[in-house]
mmCIF file of C-alpha atoms in Angstrom:
data_model
loop_
_atom_site.group_PDB
_atom_site.id
_atom_site.type_symbol
_atom_site.label_atom_id
_atom_site.label_comp_id
_atom_site.label_asym_id
_atom_site.label_seq_id
_atom_site.Cartn_x
_atom_site.Cartn_y
_atom_site.Cartn_z
ATOM 1 C CA MET A 1 0.082 0.188 -0.002
ATOM 2 C CA GLU A 2 1.164 3.381 -1.045
ATOM 3 C CA SER A 3 2.188 6.237 1.922
ATOM 4 C CA PRO A 4 -0.230 8.544 2.788
ATOM 5 C CA GLU A 5 2.002 10.883 1.543
ATOM 6 C CA GLN A 6 1.655 9.174 -2.222
ATOM 7 C CA ILE A 7 -1.975 8.485 -1.607
ATOM 8 C CA TYR A 8 -3.120 11.767 -0.982
ATOM 9 C CA LEU A 9 -1.323 13.037 -4.502
ATOM 10 C CA ARG A 10 -3.613 10.482 -6.483
ATOM 11 C CA VAL A 11 -6.603 11.521 -5.263
ATOM 12 C CA VAL A 12 -5.716 15.383 -6.243
ATOM 13 C CA GLU A 13 -4.812 13.776 -9.147
ATOM 14 C CA ALA A 14 -7.658 11.917 -9.885
ATOM 15 C CA GLY A 15 -9.867 13.935 -8.689
ATOM 16 C CA SER A 16 -11.810 12.031 -6.712
ATOM 17 C CA LEU A 17 -11.972 9.717 -3.645
ATOM 18 C CA LYS A 18 -13.866 6.795 -5.521
ATOM 19 C CA VAL A 19 -10.943 7.366 -8.410
ATOM 20 C CA ALA A 20 -8.162 7.004 -6.295
ATOM 21 C CA ALA A 21 -9.574 4.179 -4.433
ATOM 22 C CA GLU A 22 -9.893 2.376 -7.999
ATOM 23 C CA GLN A 23 -6.683 3.388 -9.120
ATOM 24 C CA LEU A 24 -5.378 1.643 -6.177
ATOM 25 C CA GLY A 25 -7.354 -1.154 -5.824
ATOM 26 C CA THR A 26 -9.057 -1.018 -2.479
ATOM 27 C CA ASP A 27 -12.314 1.112 -1.110
ATOM 28 C CA PRO A 28 -13.418 4.920 -0.735
ATOM 29 C CA SER A 29 -13.382 4.285 2.765
ATOM 30 C CA SER A 30 -9.776 2.956 3.439
ATOM 31 C CA ILE A 31 -8.777 6.053 1.031
ATOM 32 C CA SER A 32 -10.482 8.808 3.046
ATOM 33 C CA ARG A 33 -9.059 7.382 6.342
ATOM 34 C CA LYS A 34 -5.152 7.480 5.133
ATOM 35 C CA VAL A 35 -5.676 11.282 4.123
ATOM 36 C CA ALA A 36 -7.508 11.858 7.203
ATOM 37 C CA THR A 37 -4.355 10.222 9.308
ATOM 38 C CA LEU A 38 -2.543 12.487 7.107
ATOM 39 C CA GLU A 39 -4.748 15.836 7.770
ATOM 40 C CA ALA A 40 -4.595 14.935 11.513
ATOM 41 C CA ARG A 41 -0.377 14.876 11.638
ATOM 42 C CA LEU A 42 -0.417 17.980 10.329
ATOM 43 C CA GLY A 43 -3.291 19.731 11.775
ATOM 44 C CA ILE A 44 -4.679 21.265 8.482
ATOM 45 C CA LYS A 45 -7.518 20.251 6.552
ATOM 46 C CA LEU A 46 -5.960 18.902 3.025
ATOM 47 C CA LEU A 47 -9.123 18.090 1.181
ATOM 48 C CA GLN A 48 -12.933 19.376 0.595
ATOM 49 C CA ARG A 49 -14.886 16.308 0.007
ATOM 50 C CA SER A 50 -17.607 15.612 -1.131
ATOM 51 C CA THR A 51 -20.140 12.550 -2.886
ATOM 52 C CA ARG A 52 -18.676 13.122 -6.803
ATOM 53 C CA ARG A 53 -15.320 15.048 -5.779
ATOM 54 C CA SER A 54 -12.561 16.086 -3.914
ATOM 55 C CA SER A 55 -10.811 18.982 -4.810
ATOM 56 C CA PRO A 56 -8.068 20.555 -2.441
ATOM 57 C CA THR A 57 -7.874 23.287 0.054
ATOM 58 C CA GLU A 58 -5.417 26.838 -0.187
ATOM 59 C CA ALA A 59 -3.311 24.890 2.017
ATOM 60 C CA GLY A 60 -4.059 21.278 0.716
ATOM 61 C CA GLN A 61 -3.121 22.441 -2.562
ATOM 62 C CA ILE A 62 0.434 24.254 -1.631
ATOM 63 C CA TYR A 63 0.696 20.690 -0.098
ATOM 64 C CA TYR A 64 0.044 18.911 -3.340
ATOM 65 C CA GLU A 65 2.313 21.543 -5.030
ATOM 66 C CA GLY A 66 5.594 21.082 -3.074
ATOM 67 C CA MET A 67 4.928 16.986 -2.318
ATOM 68 C CA ARG A 68 4.720 16.313 -6.251
ATOM 69 C CA ARG A 69 7.799 18.399 -7.085
ATOM 70 C CA LEU A 70 9.606 16.558 -3.650
ATOM 71 C CA GLN A 71 8.168 12.559 -5.302
ATOM 72 C CA ASP A 72 9.381 13.573 -8.681
ATOM 73 C CA GLU A 73 13.002 14.319 -7.483
ATOM 74 C CA GLN A 74 12.975 11.282 -5.712
ATOM 75 C CA ALA A 75 11.905 9.518 -8.681
ATOM 76 C CA ALA A 76 14.559 10.640 -10.624
ATOM 77 C CA LEU A 77 17.087 10.438 -7.713
ATOM 78 C CA GLU A 78 15.919 6.703 -7.466
ATOM 79 C CA ALA A 79 15.797 6.069 -11.088
ATOM 80 C CA MET A 80 19.545 7.404 -11.318
ATOM 81 C CA VAL A 81 20.816 5.272 -8.984
ATOM 82 C CA ALA A 82 19.022 2.284 -9.501
ATOM 83 C CA GLY A 83 20.320 3.002 -13.385
ATOM 84 C CA GLU A 84 17.009 3.722 -14.958
ATOM 85 C CA ALA A 85 17.668 7.382 -15.588
ATOM 86 C CA ASP A 86 16.502 7.152 -19.280
ATOM 87 C CA THR A 87 12.894 5.778 -18.780
ATOM 88 C CA PRO A 88 10.263 8.087 -18.356
ATOM 89 C CA LYS A 89 7.168 6.813 -16.368
ATOM 90 C CA GLY A 90 4.340 8.710 -14.250
ATOM 91 C CA LEU A 91 2.469 11.563 -14.547
ATOM 92 C CA LEU A 92 3.953 14.248 -17.959
ATOM 93 C CA ARG A 93 1.650 16.974 -17.444
ATOM 94 C CA VAL A 94 2.329 19.690 -20.398
ATOM 95 C CA THR A 95 0.594 22.978 -21.304
ATOM 96 C CA ALA A 96 1.022 24.280 -24.527
ATOM 97 C CA PRO A 97 -1.218 26.616 -26.814
ATOM 98 C CA LEU A 98 -4.603 25.787 -27.667
ATOM 99 C CA ASP A 99 -4.247 25.170 -32.215
ATOM 100 C CA PHE A 100 -0.236 24.312 -31.700
ATOM 101 C CA GLY A 101 -0.653 21.735 -28.926
ATOM 102 C CA ALA A 102 -3.185 19.858 -30.903
ATOM 103 C CA ARG A 103 -1.199 20.550 -34.108
ATOM 104 C CA PHE A 104 1.724 19.827 -32.867
ATOM 105 C CA VAL A 105 2.218 18.777 -29.387
ATOM 106 C CA ALA A 106 -0.356 15.591 -28.968
ATOM 107 C CA PRO A 107 1.732 13.392 -31.997
ATOM 108 C CA VAL A 108 4.785 14.050 -29.800
ATOM 109 C CA LEU A 109 2.854 12.738 -26.465
ATOM 110 C CA LYS A 110 1.176 9.615 -28.628
ATOM 111 C CA ASP A 111 4.549 8.376 -29.405
ATOM 112 C CA MET A 112 5.725 8.867 -26.127
ATOM 113 C CA LEU A 113 2.755 6.483 -24.672
ATOM 114 C CA GLN A 114 2.911 4.323 -26.681
ATOM 115 C CA GLU A 115 6.837 3.697 -26.286
ATOM 116 C CA PHE A 116 7.133 3.841 -22.291
ATOM 117 C CA PRO A 117 3.822 1.627 -20.718
ATOM 118 C CA SER A 118 5.237 2.902 -17.519
ATOM 119 C CA LEU A 119 4.165 6.914 -18.931
ATOM 120 C CA ASN A 120 0.671 8.802 -18.136
ATOM 121 C CA VAL A 121 0.300 12.247 -19.981
ATOM 122 C CA GLU A 122 -1.829 15.502 -19.641
ATOM 123 C CA LEU A 123 -1.802 18.144 -22.139
ATOM 124 C CA VAL A 124 -3.532 21.294 -20.725
ATOM 125 C CA LEU A 125 -4.050 23.460 -23.914
ATOM 126 C CA GLY A 126 -4.299 27.495 -23.742
ATOM 127 C CA SER A 127 -1.696 30.146 -23.275
ATOM 128 C CA VAL A 128 -2.808 30.989 -18.986
ATOM 129 C CA PHE A 129 -0.455 28.919 -17.166
ATOM 130 C CA GLU A 130 1.832 31.665 -16.058
ATOM 131 C CA ASP A 131 3.520 30.091 -13.108
ATOM 132 C CA ILE A 132 3.977 26.462 -13.981
ATOM 133 C CA THR A 133 5.160 25.551 -10.759
ATOM 134 C CA ALA A 134 2.025 26.965 -8.831
ATOM 135 C CA GLN A 135 -0.251 24.862 -11.597
ATOM 136 C CA ASN A 136 2.205 21.541 -11.398
ATOM 137 C CA ILE A 137 3.179 21.818 -14.941
ATOM 138 C CA ASP A 138 6.187 19.478 -15.796
ATOM 139 C CA VAL A 139 7.028 21.505 -19.121
ATOM 140 C CA ALA A 140 5.426 24.966 -20.349
ATOM 141 C CA ILE A 141 5.745 24.933 -24.505
ATOM 142 C CA ARG A 142 5.635 28.688 -25.275
ATOM 143 C CA ILE A 143 5.777 30.838 -28.610
ATOM 144 C CA GLY A 144 7.532 34.427 -28.456
ATOM 145 C CA GLN A 145 10.091 36.280 -26.732
ATOM 146 C CA LEU A 146 9.514 34.939 -23.409
ATOM 147 C CA PRO A 147 10.134 37.007 -20.275
ATOM 148 C CA ASP A 148 13.022 36.979 -17.325
ATOM 149 C CA SER A 149 12.532 33.865 -15.304
ATOM 150 C CA SER A 150 13.347 31.332 -13.169
ATOM 151 C CA LEU A 151 12.281 28.616 -15.306
ATOM 152 C CA ILE A 152 14.931 26.422 -17.437
ATOM 153 C CA CYS A 153 14.229 26.930 -21.107
ATOM 154 C CA ARG A 154 15.420 24.673 -23.731
ATOM 155 C CA ARG A 155 14.942 26.142 -27.249
ATOM 156 C CA LEU A 156 13.213 23.909 -30.186
ATOM 157 C CA GLY A 157 13.258 25.892 -33.179
ATOM 158 C CA GLU A 158 11.048 28.845 -34.637
ATOM 159 C CA VAL A 159 7.574 29.127 -35.739
ATOM 160 C CA PRO A 160 7.524 31.148 -39.217
ATOM 161 C CA ARG A 161 4.811 33.878 -39.704
ATOM 162 C CA VAL A 162 3.027 35.407 -42.694
ATOM 163 C CA LEU A 163 0.707 38.239 -43.556
ATOM 164 C CA VAL A 164 -2.519 36.331 -45.093
ATOM 165 C CA ALA A 165 -5.495 37.752 -46.624
ATOM 166 C CA SER A 166 -8.223 36.060 -48.974
ATOM 167 C CA ARG A 167 -8.382 36.569 -52.695
ATOM 168 C CA ALA A 168 -12.303 37.858 -52.319
ATOM 169 C CA TYR A 169 -10.826 40.266 -49.472
ATOM 170 C CA LEU A 170 -8.535 41.932 -51.510
ATOM 171 C CA ALA A 171 -10.262 42.112 -54.523
ATOM 172 C CA GLN A 172 -12.989 44.267 -52.799
ATOM 173 C CA PHE A 173 -10.563 46.120 -50.300
ATOM 174 C CA GLY A 174 -7.165 46.454 -52.982
ATOM 175 C CA THR A 175 -3.841 44.568 -52.443
ATOM 176 C CA PRO A 176 -1.112 46.580 -50.224
ATOM 177 C CA THR A 177 1.919 47.455 -51.646
ATOM 178 C CA THR A 178 3.392 48.754 -48.836
ATOM 179 C CA PRO A 179 3.561 48.614 -44.675
ATOM 180 C CA LYS A 180 2.259 52.178 -44.643
ATOM 181 C CA SER A 181 -0.585 51.134 -46.553
ATOM 182 C CA LEU A 182 -2.137 48.280 -44.174
ATOM 183 C CA MET A 183 -3.438 51.666 -42.347
ATOM 184 C CA ASP A 184 -6.220 51.087 -44.286
ATOM 185 C CA HIS A 185 -7.406 47.756 -43.820
ATOM 186 C CA SER A 186 -9.179 45.451 -41.452
ATOM 187 C CA PHE A 187 -7.127 42.764 -39.605
ATOM 188 C CA VAL A 188 -8.497 40.019 -37.612
ATOM 189 C CA PHE A 189 -6.447 39.682 -34.023
ATOM 190 C CA TYR A 190 -5.786 36.623 -31.618
ATOM 191 C CA SER A 191 -5.610 39.154 -28.927
ATOM 192 C CA HIS A 192 -5.628 42.241 -27.217
ATOM 193 C CA ARG A 193 -2.050 41.820 -26.964
ATOM 194 C CA GLN A 194 -1.396 41.569 -30.471
ATOM 195 C CA LYS A 195 -4.256 44.360 -31.670
ATOM 196 C CA GLN A 196 -1.875 46.849 -29.446
ATOM 197 C CA ARG A 197 1.899 45.737 -30.747
ATOM 198 C CA GLN A 198 3.088 47.035 -33.486
ATOM 199 C CA ILE A 199 3.975 44.812 -37.148
ATOM 200 C CA GLU A 200 8.127 45.048 -37.605
ATOM 201 C CA PHE A 201 8.296 44.391 -41.426
ATOM 202 C CA LEU A 202 11.963 43.918 -43.248
ATOM 203 C CA GLY A 203 11.713 45.134 -46.614
ATOM 204 C CA PRO A 204 14.322 46.654 -49.239
ATOM 205 C CA ASN A 205 14.669 50.247 -47.031
ATOM 206 C CA GLY A 206 15.386 48.041 -43.473
ATOM 207 C CA SER A 207 13.272 48.545 -41.015
ATOM 208 C CA GLU A 208 9.232 49.647 -40.984
ATOM 209 C CA SER A 209 7.078 48.879 -37.939
ATOM 210 C CA ILE A 210 3.121 50.103 -37.825
ATOM 211 C CA ILE A 211 0.046 49.829 -36.015
ATOM 212 C CA VAL A 212 -3.048 48.296 -37.411
ATOM 213 C CA SER A 213 -6.565 48.754 -36.730
ATOM 214 C CA GLY A 214 -9.802 45.986 -36.753
ATOM 215 C CA HIS A 215 -12.666 45.084 -35.266
ATOM 216 C CA PHE A 216 -12.566 41.143 -34.734
ATOM 217 C CA THR A 217 -10.887 39.213 -31.767
ATOM 218 C CA VAL A 218 -10.462 35.537 -30.880
ATOM 219 C CA ASN A 219 -7.794 33.840 -29.221
ATOM 220 C CA SER A 220 -8.051 30.482 -31.637
ATOM 221 C CA VAL A 221 -5.541 30.491 -34.376
ATOM 222 C CA THR A 222 -8.636 27.934 -36.215
ATOM 223 C CA ALA A 223 -11.195 30.450 -35.699
ATOM 224 C CA VAL A 224 -9.014 33.588 -36.843
ATOM 225 C CA LYS A 225 -8.326 31.099 -40.274
ATOM 226 C CA VAL A 226 -11.628 30.541 -41.108
ATOM 227 C CA LEU A 227 -12.354 34.180 -40.871
ATOM 228 C CA VAL A 228 -9.452 35.233 -43.083
ATOM 229 C CA GLU A 229 -11.158 32.824 -45.122
ATOM 230 C CA GLU A 230 -14.211 34.530 -44.747
ATOM 231 C CA GLY A 231 -12.744 37.697 -45.973
ATOM 232 C CA MET A 232 -13.291 39.755 -42.615
ATOM 233 C CA GLY A 233 -9.362 41.051 -42.839
ATOM 234 C CA MET A 234 -5.838 40.430 -43.112
ATOM 235 C CA HIS A 235 -3.827 38.707 -40.351
ATOM 236 C CA VAL A 236 -0.303 38.475 -39.146
ATOM 237 C CA GLY A 237 -0.309 34.601 -38.247
ATOM 238 C CA PRO A 238 2.017 31.220 -38.087
ATOM 239 C CA VAL A 239 2.309 30.186 -41.567
ATOM 240 C CA TRP A 240 1.524 26.656 -40.645
ATOM 241 C CA ALA A 241 -2.400 27.594 -39.787
ATOM 242 C CA PHE A 242 -2.746 29.148 -43.564
ATOM 243 C CA LYS A 243 -0.668 26.476 -45.116
ATOM 244 C CA GLU A 244 -3.287 25.370 -47.274
ATOM 245 C CA GLY A 245 -4.732 28.222 -48.525
ATOM 246 C CA LEU A 246 -1.820 28.968 -49.474
ATOM 247 C CA ARG A 247 -1.213 26.680 -51.238
ATOM 248 C CA SER A 248 -4.284 26.268 -52.755
ATOM 249 C CA GLY A 249 -4.467 29.908 -53.476
ATOM 250 C CA ASP A 250 -7.903 30.574 -51.508
ATOM 251 C CA LEU A 251 -4.992 32.594 -49.545
ATOM 252 C CA VAL A 252 -2.787 35.447 -50.359
ATOM 253 C CA SER A 253 0.474 35.940 -49.067
ATOM 254 C CA VAL A 254 1.080 39.930 -48.775
ATOM 255 C CA LEU A 255 3.676 41.954 -49.040
ATOM 256 C CA PRO A 256 6.052 38.962 -49.230
ATOM 257 C CA GLU A 257 8.981 41.247 -50.095
ATOM 258 C CA TYR A 258 8.474 42.203 -46.785
ATOM 259 C CA LYS A 259 9.637 39.301 -44.077
ATOM 260 C CA LEU A 260 8.231 39.441 -40.958
ATOM 261 C CA ALA A 261 10.320 37.807 -37.995
ATOM 262 C CA ALA A 262 9.278 34.266 -37.123
ATOM 263 C CA PHE A 263 9.080 33.262 -33.519
ATOM 264 C CA PRO A 264 10.829 31.355 -30.885
ATOM 265 C CA LEU A 265 9.694 27.977 -30.093
ATOM 266 C CA HIS A 266 11.077 27.025 -26.324
ATOM 267 C CA ALA A 267 10.001 24.315 -23.592
ATOM 268 C CA LEU A 268 10.386 25.554 -19.920
ATOM 269 C CA TYR A 269 10.435 23.725 -16.666
ATOM 270 C CA THR A 270 11.556 23.826 -13.083
ATOM 271 C CA SER A 271 14.584 24.262 -12.338
ATOM 272 C CA THR A 272 15.302 21.020 -10.048
ATOM 273 C CA ALA A 273 18.829 19.289 -8.693
ATOM 274 C CA PHE A 274 17.204 16.207 -11.305
ATOM 275 C CA VAL A 275 14.940 16.975 -13.871
ATOM 276 C CA PRO A 276 13.178 13.697 -14.515
ATOM 277 C CA ALA A 277 13.588 11.444 -17.365
ATOM 278 C CA LYS A 278 9.738 12.309 -18.806
ATOM 279 C CA VAL A 279 10.674 15.818 -18.801
ATOM 280 C CA ARG A 280 13.635 15.018 -20.762
ATOM 281 C CA SER A 281 12.614 12.629 -23.432
ATOM 282 C CA PHE A 282 9.766 14.730 -23.785
ATOM 283 C CA ILE A 283 11.519 17.689 -24.751
ATOM 284 C CA ASP A 284 14.148 15.803 -26.665
ATOM 285 C CA ALA A 285 11.064 14.157 -28.933
ATOM 286 C CA MET A 286 9.595 17.796 -29.626
ATOM 287 C CA ILE A 287 13.675 18.547 -30.750
ATOM 288 C CA LYS A 288 13.102 15.612 -33.111
ATOM 289 C CA SER A 289 9.917 15.890 -34.118
ATOM 290 C CA GLU A 290 11.517 18.733 -36.388
ATOM 291 C CA ILE A 291 8.962 21.176 -35.562
ATOM 292 C CA SER A 292 10.797 24.415 -37.373
ATOM 293 C CA LYS A 293 10.459 22.203 -40.722
ATOM 294 C CA LYS A 294 6.411 21.219 -40.249
ATOM 295 C CA CYS A 295 6.208 25.095 -39.330
ATOM 296 C CA ALA A 296 6.770 26.514 -42.735
ATOM 297 C CA LEU A 297 5.549 26.808 -45.676
#
């Protein structure tokens, strides 16, 4: 039987006493008693219990995050001593931007599961995980310039960008010939941050930066793609999202003689004395997948 600390981690990750009991092949009452023993020893309430779900209290969440890190480091240390340091196992939690993660990260994780039967993965799609330690994230995939951080980062490649519009839009509103002329056009934005940020071009006469405007902002690359295809406006976004439309001719690369800097792609993880094999193997697999080539036209 696992220790009360390990059982508590299972309950939090499973979301309920019942599911944790099923995983361990025991009954929920036994799991509840083990957690209660741990709570009594610590002198704090760790779980809010209900018939369907058990969620950590504020103190319970802090305890969970710290204990999970300790367990992972212990597992990595023991694996290293036992000569199993290169065998990924346990739960690997990865976060990545929604559309990018579904397109490029999920297949890598799928292959890892097929190779390592002792591994479990959870892919959390979205860009709201500012503190990956607090959210118990093992690896965060991030696109763009990184803020200063205590996290360790590995560069995975880069994501080329393109200024794109539909043929229908250009037929109606005209084709821009210079970056400055973009100020007369409407754009679809991925975020308010993108709406407020200058677009920097490198052209025949050097660097040019402009601010553009538009009325539609949506935080989904898939939704942006649909809106651009329907002629709602132009967009500066990742080449991979518009590759099919550009190849078919339904979409047009606008101002192709002006270059847009590609966004760097990184994997971020917490600095620890022993990096678990599951983290190292995932990052290595992402690098081997040659994402930069897949993101290019």
